[in-house]
PDB file of C-alpha atoms in Angstrom:
ATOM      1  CA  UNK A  22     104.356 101.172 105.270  1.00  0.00           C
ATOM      2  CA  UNK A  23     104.688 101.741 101.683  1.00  0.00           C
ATOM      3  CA  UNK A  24     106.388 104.826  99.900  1.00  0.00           C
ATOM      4  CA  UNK A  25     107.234 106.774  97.630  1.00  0.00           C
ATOM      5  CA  UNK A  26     109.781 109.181  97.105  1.00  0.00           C
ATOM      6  CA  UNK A  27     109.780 111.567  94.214  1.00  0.00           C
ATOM      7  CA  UNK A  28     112.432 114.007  93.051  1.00  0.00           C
ATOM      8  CA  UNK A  29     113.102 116.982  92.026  1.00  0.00           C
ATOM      9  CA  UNK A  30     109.790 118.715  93.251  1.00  0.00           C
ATOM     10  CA  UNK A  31     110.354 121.320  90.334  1.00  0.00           C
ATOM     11  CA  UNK A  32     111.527 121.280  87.524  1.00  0.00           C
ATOM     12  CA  UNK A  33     112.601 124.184  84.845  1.00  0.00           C
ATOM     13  CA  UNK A  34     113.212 123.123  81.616  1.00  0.00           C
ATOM     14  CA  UNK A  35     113.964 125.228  77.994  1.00  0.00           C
ATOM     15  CA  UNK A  36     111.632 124.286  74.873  1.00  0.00           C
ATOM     16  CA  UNK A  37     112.617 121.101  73.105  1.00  0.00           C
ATOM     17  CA  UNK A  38     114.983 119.759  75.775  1.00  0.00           C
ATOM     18  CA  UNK A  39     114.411 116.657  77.863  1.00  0.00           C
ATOM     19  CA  UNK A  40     113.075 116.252  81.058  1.00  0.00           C
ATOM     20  CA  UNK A  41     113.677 113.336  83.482  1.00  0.00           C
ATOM     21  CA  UNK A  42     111.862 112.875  86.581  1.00  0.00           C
ATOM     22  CA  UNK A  43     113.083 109.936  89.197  1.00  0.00           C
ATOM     23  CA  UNK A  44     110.602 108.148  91.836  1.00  0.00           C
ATOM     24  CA  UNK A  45     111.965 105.341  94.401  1.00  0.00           C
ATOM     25  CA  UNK A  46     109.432 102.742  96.101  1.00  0.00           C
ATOM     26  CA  UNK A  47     109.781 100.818  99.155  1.00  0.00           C
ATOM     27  CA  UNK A  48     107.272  97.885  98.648  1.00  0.00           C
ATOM     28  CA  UNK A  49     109.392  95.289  96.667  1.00  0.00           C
ATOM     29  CA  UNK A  50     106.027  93.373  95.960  1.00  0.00           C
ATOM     30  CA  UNK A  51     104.566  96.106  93.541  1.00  0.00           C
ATOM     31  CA  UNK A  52     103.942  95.133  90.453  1.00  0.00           C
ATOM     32  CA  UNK A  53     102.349  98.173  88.721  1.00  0.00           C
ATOM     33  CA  UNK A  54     103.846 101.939  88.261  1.00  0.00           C
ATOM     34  CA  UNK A  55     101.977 104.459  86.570  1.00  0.00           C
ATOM     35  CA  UNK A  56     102.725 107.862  85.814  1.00  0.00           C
ATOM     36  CA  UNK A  57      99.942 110.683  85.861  1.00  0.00           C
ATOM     37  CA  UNK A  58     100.079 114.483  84.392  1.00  0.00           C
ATOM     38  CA  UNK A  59      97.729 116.681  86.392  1.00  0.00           C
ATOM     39  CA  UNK A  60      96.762 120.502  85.524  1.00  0.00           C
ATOM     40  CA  UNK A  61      95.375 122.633  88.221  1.00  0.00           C
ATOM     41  CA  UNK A  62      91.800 121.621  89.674  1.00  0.00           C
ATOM     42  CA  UNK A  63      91.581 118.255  87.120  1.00  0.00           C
ATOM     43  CA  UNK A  64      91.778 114.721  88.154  1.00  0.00           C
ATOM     44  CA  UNK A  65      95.146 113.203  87.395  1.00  0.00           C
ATOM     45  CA  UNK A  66      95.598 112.095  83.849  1.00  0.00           C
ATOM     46  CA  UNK A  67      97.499 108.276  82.864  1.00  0.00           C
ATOM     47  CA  UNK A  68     100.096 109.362  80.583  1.00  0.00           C
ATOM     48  CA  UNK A  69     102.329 106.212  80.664  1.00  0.00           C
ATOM     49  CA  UNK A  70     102.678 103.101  82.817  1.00  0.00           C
ATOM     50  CA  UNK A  71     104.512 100.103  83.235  1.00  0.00           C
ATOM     51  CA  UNK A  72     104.509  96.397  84.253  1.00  0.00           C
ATOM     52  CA  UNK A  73     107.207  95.020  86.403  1.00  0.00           C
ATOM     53  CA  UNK A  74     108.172  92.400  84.034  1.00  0.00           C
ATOM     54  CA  UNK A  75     109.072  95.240  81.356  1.00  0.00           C
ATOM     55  CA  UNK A  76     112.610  97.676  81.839  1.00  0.00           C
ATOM     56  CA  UNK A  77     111.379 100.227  79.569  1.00  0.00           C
ATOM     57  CA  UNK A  78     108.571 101.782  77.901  1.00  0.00           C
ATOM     58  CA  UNK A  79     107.764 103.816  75.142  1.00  0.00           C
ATOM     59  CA  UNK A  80     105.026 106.279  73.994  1.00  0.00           C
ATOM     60  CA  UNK A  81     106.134 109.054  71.272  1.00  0.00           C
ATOM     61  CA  UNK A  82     107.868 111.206  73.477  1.00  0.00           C
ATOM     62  CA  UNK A  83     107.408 109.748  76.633  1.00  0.00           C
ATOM     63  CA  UNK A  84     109.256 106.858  77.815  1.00  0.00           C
ATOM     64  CA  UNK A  85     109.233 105.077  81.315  1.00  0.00           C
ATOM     65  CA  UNK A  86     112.293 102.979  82.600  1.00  0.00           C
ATOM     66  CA  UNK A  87     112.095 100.760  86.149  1.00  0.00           C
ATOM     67  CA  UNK A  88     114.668  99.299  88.082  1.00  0.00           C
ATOM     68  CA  UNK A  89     113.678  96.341  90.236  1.00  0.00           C
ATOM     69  CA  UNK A  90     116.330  95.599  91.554  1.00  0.00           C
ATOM     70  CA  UNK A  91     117.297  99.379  92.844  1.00  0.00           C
ATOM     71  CA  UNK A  92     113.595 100.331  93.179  1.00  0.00           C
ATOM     72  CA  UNK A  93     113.472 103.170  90.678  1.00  0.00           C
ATOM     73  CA  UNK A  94     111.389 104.168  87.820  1.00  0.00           C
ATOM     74  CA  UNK A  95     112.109 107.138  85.939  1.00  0.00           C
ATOM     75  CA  UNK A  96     109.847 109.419  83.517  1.00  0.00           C
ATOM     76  CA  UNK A  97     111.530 110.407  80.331  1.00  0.00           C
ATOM     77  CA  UNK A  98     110.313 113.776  78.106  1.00  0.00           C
ATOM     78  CA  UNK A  99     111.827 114.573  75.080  1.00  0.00           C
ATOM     79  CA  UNK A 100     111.762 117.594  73.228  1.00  0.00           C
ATOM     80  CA  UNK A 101     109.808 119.292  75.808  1.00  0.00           C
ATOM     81  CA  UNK A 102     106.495 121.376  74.540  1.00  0.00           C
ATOM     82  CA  UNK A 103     105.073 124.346  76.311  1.00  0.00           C
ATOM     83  CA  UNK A 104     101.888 121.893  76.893  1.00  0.00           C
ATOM     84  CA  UNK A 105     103.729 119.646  78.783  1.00  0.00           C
ATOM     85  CA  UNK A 106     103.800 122.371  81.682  1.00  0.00           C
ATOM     86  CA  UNK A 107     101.710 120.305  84.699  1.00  0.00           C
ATOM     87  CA  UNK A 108     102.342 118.651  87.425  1.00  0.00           C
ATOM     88  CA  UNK A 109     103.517 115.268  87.330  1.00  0.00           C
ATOM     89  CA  UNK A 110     102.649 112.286  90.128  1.00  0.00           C
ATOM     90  CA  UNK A 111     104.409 109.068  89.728  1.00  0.00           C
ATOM     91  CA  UNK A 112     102.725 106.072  92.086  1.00  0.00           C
ATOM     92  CA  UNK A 113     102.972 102.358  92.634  1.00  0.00           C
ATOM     93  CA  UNK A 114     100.465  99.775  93.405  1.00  0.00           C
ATOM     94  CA  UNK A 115     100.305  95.698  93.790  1.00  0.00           C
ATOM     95  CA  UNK A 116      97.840  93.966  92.228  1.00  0.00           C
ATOM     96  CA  UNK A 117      94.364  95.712  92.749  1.00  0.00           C
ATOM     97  CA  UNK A 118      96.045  97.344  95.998  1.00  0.00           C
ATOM     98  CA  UNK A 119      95.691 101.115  96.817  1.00  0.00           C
ATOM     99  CA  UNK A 120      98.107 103.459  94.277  1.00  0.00           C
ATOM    100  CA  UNK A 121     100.764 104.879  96.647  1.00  0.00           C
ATOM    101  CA  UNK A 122     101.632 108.366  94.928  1.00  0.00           C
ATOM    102  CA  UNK A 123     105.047 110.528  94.617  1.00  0.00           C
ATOM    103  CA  UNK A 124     105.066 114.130  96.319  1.00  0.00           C
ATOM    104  CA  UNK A 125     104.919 115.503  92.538  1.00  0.00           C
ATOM    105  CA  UNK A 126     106.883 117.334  89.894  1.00  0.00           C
ATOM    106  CA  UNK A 127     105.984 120.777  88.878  1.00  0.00           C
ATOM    107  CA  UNK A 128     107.420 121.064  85.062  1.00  0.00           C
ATOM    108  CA  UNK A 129     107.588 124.115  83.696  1.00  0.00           C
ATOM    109  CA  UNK A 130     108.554 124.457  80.235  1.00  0.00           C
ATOM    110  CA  UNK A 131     110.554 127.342  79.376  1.00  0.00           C
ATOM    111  CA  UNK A 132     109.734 129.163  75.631  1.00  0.00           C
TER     112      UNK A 132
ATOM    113  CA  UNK B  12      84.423 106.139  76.259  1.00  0.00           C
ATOM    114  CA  UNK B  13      82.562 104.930  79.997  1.00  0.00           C
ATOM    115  CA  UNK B  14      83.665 107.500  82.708  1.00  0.00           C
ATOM    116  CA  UNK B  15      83.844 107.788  86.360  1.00  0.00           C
ATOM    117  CA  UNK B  16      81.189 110.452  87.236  1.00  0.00           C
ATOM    118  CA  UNK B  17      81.243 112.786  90.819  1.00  0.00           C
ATOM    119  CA  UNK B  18      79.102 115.272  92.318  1.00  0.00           C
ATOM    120  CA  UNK B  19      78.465 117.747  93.380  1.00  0.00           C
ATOM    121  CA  UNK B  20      81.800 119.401  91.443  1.00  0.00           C
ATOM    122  CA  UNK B  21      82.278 121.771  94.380  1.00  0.00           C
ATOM    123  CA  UNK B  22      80.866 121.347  97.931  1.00  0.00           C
ATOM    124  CA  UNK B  23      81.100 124.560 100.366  1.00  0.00           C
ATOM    125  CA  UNK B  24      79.755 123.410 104.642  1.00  0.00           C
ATOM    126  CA  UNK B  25      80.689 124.670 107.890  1.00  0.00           C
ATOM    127  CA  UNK B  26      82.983 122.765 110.354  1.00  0.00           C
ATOM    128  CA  UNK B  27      81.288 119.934 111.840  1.00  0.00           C
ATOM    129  CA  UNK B  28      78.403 119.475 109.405  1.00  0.00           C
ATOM    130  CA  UNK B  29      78.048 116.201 107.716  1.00  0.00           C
ATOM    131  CA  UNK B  30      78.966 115.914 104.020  1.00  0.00           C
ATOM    132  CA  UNK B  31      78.334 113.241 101.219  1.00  0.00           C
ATOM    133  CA  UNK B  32      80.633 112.950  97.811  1.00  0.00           C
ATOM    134  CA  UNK B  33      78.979 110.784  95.331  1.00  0.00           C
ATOM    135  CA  UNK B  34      80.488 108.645  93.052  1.00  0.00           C
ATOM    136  CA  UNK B  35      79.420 106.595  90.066  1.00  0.00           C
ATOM    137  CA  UNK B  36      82.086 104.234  88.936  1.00  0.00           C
ATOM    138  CA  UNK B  37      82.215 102.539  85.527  1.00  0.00           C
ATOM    139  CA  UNK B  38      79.381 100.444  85.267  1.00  0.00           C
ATOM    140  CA  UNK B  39      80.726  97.027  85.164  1.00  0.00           C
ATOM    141  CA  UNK B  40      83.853  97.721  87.622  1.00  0.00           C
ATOM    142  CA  UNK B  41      84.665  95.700  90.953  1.00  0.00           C
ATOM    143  CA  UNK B  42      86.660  97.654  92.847  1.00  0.00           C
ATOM    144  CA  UNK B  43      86.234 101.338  93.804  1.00  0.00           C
ATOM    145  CA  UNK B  44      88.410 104.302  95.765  1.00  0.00           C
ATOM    146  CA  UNK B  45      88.702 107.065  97.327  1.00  0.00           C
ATOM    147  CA  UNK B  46      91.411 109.852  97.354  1.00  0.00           C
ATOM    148  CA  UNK B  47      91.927 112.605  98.640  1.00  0.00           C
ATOM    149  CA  UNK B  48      94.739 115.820  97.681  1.00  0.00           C
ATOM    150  CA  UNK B  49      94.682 118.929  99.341  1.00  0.00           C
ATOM    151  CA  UNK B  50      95.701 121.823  97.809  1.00  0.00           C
ATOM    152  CA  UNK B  51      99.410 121.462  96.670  1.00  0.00           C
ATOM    153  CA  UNK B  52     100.328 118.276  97.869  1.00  0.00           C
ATOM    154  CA  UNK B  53     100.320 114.525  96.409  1.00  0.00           C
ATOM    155  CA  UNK B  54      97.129 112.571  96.151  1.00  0.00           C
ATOM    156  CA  UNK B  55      96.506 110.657  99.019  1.00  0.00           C
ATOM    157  CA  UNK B  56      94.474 106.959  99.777  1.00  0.00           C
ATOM    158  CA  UNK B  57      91.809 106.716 101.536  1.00  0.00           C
ATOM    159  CA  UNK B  58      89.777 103.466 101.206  1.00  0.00           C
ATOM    160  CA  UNK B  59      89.746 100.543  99.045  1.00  0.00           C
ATOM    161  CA  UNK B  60      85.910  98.798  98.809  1.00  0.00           C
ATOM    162  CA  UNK B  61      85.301  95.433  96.828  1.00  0.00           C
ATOM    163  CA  UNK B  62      82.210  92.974  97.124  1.00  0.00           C
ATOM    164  CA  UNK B  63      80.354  95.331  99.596  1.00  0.00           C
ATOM    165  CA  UNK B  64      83.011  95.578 102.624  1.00  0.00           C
ATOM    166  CA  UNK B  65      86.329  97.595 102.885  1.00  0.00           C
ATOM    167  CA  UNK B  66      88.976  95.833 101.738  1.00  0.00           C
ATOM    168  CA  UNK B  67      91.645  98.587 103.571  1.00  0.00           C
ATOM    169  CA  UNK B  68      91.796 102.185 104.931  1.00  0.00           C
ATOM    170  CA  UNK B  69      94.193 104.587 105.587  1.00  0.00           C
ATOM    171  CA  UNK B  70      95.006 106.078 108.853  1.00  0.00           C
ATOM    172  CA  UNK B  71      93.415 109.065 107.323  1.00  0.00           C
ATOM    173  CA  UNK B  72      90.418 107.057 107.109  1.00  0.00           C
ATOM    174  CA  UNK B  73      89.101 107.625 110.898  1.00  0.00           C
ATOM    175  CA  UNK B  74      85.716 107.187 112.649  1.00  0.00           C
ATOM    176  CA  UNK B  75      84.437 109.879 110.804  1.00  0.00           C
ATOM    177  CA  UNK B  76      84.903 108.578 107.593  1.00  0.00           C
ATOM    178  CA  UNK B  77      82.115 105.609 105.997  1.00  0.00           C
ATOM    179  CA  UNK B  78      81.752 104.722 102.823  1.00  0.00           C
ATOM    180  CA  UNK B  79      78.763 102.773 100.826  1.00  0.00           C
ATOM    181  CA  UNK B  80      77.407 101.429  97.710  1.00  0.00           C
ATOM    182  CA  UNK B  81      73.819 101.417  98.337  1.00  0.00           C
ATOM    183  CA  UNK B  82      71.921 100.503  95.043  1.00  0.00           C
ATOM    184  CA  UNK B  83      74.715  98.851  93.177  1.00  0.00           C
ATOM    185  CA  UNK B  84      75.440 102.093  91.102  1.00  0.00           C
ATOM    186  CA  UNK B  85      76.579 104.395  92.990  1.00  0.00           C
ATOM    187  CA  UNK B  86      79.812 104.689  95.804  1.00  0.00           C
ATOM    188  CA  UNK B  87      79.582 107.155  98.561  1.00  0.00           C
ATOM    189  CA  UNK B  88      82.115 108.772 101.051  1.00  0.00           C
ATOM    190  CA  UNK B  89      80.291 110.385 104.271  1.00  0.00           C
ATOM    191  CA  UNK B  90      82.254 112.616 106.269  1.00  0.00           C
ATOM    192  CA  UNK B  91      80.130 112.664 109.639  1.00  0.00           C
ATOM    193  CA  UNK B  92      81.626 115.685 111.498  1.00  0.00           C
ATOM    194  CA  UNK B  93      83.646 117.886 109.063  1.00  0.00           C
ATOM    195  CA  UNK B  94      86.802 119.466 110.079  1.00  0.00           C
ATOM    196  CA  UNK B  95      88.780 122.206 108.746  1.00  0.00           C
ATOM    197  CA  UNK B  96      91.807 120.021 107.520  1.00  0.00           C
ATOM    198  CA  UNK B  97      88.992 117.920 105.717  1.00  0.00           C
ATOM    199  CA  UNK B  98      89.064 120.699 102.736  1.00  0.00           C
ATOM    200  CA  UNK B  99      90.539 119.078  99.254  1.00  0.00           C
ATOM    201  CA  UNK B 100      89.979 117.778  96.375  1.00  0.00           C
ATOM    202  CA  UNK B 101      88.378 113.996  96.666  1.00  0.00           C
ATOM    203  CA  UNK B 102      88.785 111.555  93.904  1.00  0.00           C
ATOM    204  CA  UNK B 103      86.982 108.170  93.177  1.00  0.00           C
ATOM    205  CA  UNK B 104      88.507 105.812  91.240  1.00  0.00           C
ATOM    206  CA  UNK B 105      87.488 102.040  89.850  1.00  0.00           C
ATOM    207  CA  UNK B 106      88.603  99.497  87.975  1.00  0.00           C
ATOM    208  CA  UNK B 107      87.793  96.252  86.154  1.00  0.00           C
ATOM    209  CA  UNK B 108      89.302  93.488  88.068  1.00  0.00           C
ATOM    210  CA  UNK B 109      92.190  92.576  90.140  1.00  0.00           C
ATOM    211  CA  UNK B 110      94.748  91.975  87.320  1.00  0.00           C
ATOM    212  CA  UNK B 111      93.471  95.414  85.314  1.00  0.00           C
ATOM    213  CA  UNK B 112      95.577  97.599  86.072  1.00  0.00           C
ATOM    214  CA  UNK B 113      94.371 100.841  85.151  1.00  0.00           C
ATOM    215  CA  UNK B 114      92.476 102.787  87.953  1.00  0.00           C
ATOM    216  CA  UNK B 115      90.135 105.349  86.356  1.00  0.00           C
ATOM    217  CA  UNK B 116      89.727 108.394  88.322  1.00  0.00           C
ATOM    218  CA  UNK B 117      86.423 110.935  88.483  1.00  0.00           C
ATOM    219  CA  UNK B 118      86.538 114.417  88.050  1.00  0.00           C
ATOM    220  CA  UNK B 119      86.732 115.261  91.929  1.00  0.00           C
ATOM    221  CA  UNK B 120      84.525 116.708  94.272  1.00  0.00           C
ATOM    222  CA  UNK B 121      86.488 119.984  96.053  1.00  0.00           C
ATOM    223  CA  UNK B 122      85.035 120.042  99.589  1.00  0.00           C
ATOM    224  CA  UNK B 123      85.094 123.228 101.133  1.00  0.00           C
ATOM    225  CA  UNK B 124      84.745 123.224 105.051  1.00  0.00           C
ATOM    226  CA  UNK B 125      84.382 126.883 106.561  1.00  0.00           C
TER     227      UNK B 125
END
């Protein structure tokens, strides 16, 4: 079945430097990969997403890259804010298909 | 901005009581879902619903498990005999059409099975 593998499953990063977090997908047909910030007891936020016609994507600090051909998608932060401290979920989905999620990220940003 | 709405926000039952996590999805949206995350791990499907029927379920999604959109509003998940490993956080989600690709997600109900 479909998967996704998400690494590291934490993450400890210093104020204002970058944090990268790598996901890997098994389903060759998906078409959609979205990236999702949750804090503890909320629903998962969208925070970024991308298309699998588009390499890279960009939003203020955030970027998103994907790699068909390898299967990989990445989530880029740059100079890292205490605020950014959550959990992050990366997932994949075709068409109107079910979102298959990541294990998870648990940034912490360092002061 | 529309929202996906849930209730009740927290929902505390004893083992093998029957439970039911309401949804209302955004008002004009076609497709609805249900996941579920228990505490600490990754959000998890459990059932996909468009044009009244079950479009596909997860092996999570067992006998016990229905779901329903009974006056065209709202979208229901019934848990018929709770278990103990039924206790998480359940999310509904919708969106627009096939070729949106944003799924908008409710708040969560946490079920609580004693």
């Amino acid at each position: 079945g479909e998967n996704v593998e998400q690494h590291p499953s934490t993450l400890s990063v210093q104020e204002g430097d970058s944090a990268v977090i790598k996901c890997t997908y098994s389903d060759s047909a998906s078409n959609y990969f979205p990236w999702y910030k949750q804090e503890l007891g909320k629903r998962p936020q969208l925070i970024i997403d991308i298309r699998s016609n588009v390499g890279e994507k960009k939003d203020q600090r955030i970027a998103v890259t994907l790699n068909k051909t390898a299967k990989h998608f990445s989530l880029h932060i740059t100079e890292t804010q205490p605020e950014d401290s959550a959990v992050y979920f990366c997932a994949a989905r075709w068409g109107a298909q079910k979102l298959v999620f990541g294990q998870g990220t648990r940034l912490t940003i360092n002061p | 901005e529309p929202e996906v709405t849930q209730t009740p926000s927290h929902q505390v039952t004893q083992m093998g009581q029957e439970v039911i996590l309401r949804c209302v999805p955004i008002s004009n949206h076609l497709y609805f879902y249900w996941y579920r995350q228990i505490l600490g791990q990754k959000v998890e499907f459990l059932v996909s619903f468009y044009n009244n029927e079950i479009s596909e379920k997860s092996e999570i999604f067992d006998d016990q498990f229905s779901v329903e959109r009974p006056d065209g509003s709202n979208f229901t998940l019934k848990i018929r005999s709770t278990k103990l490993e039924d206790s998480a956080m359940y999310f509904c989600a919708s969106i627009l059409m096939s070729d949106y690709y944003e799924q908008y997600f409710g708040p969560g109900t946490r079920l609580t099975v004693t």
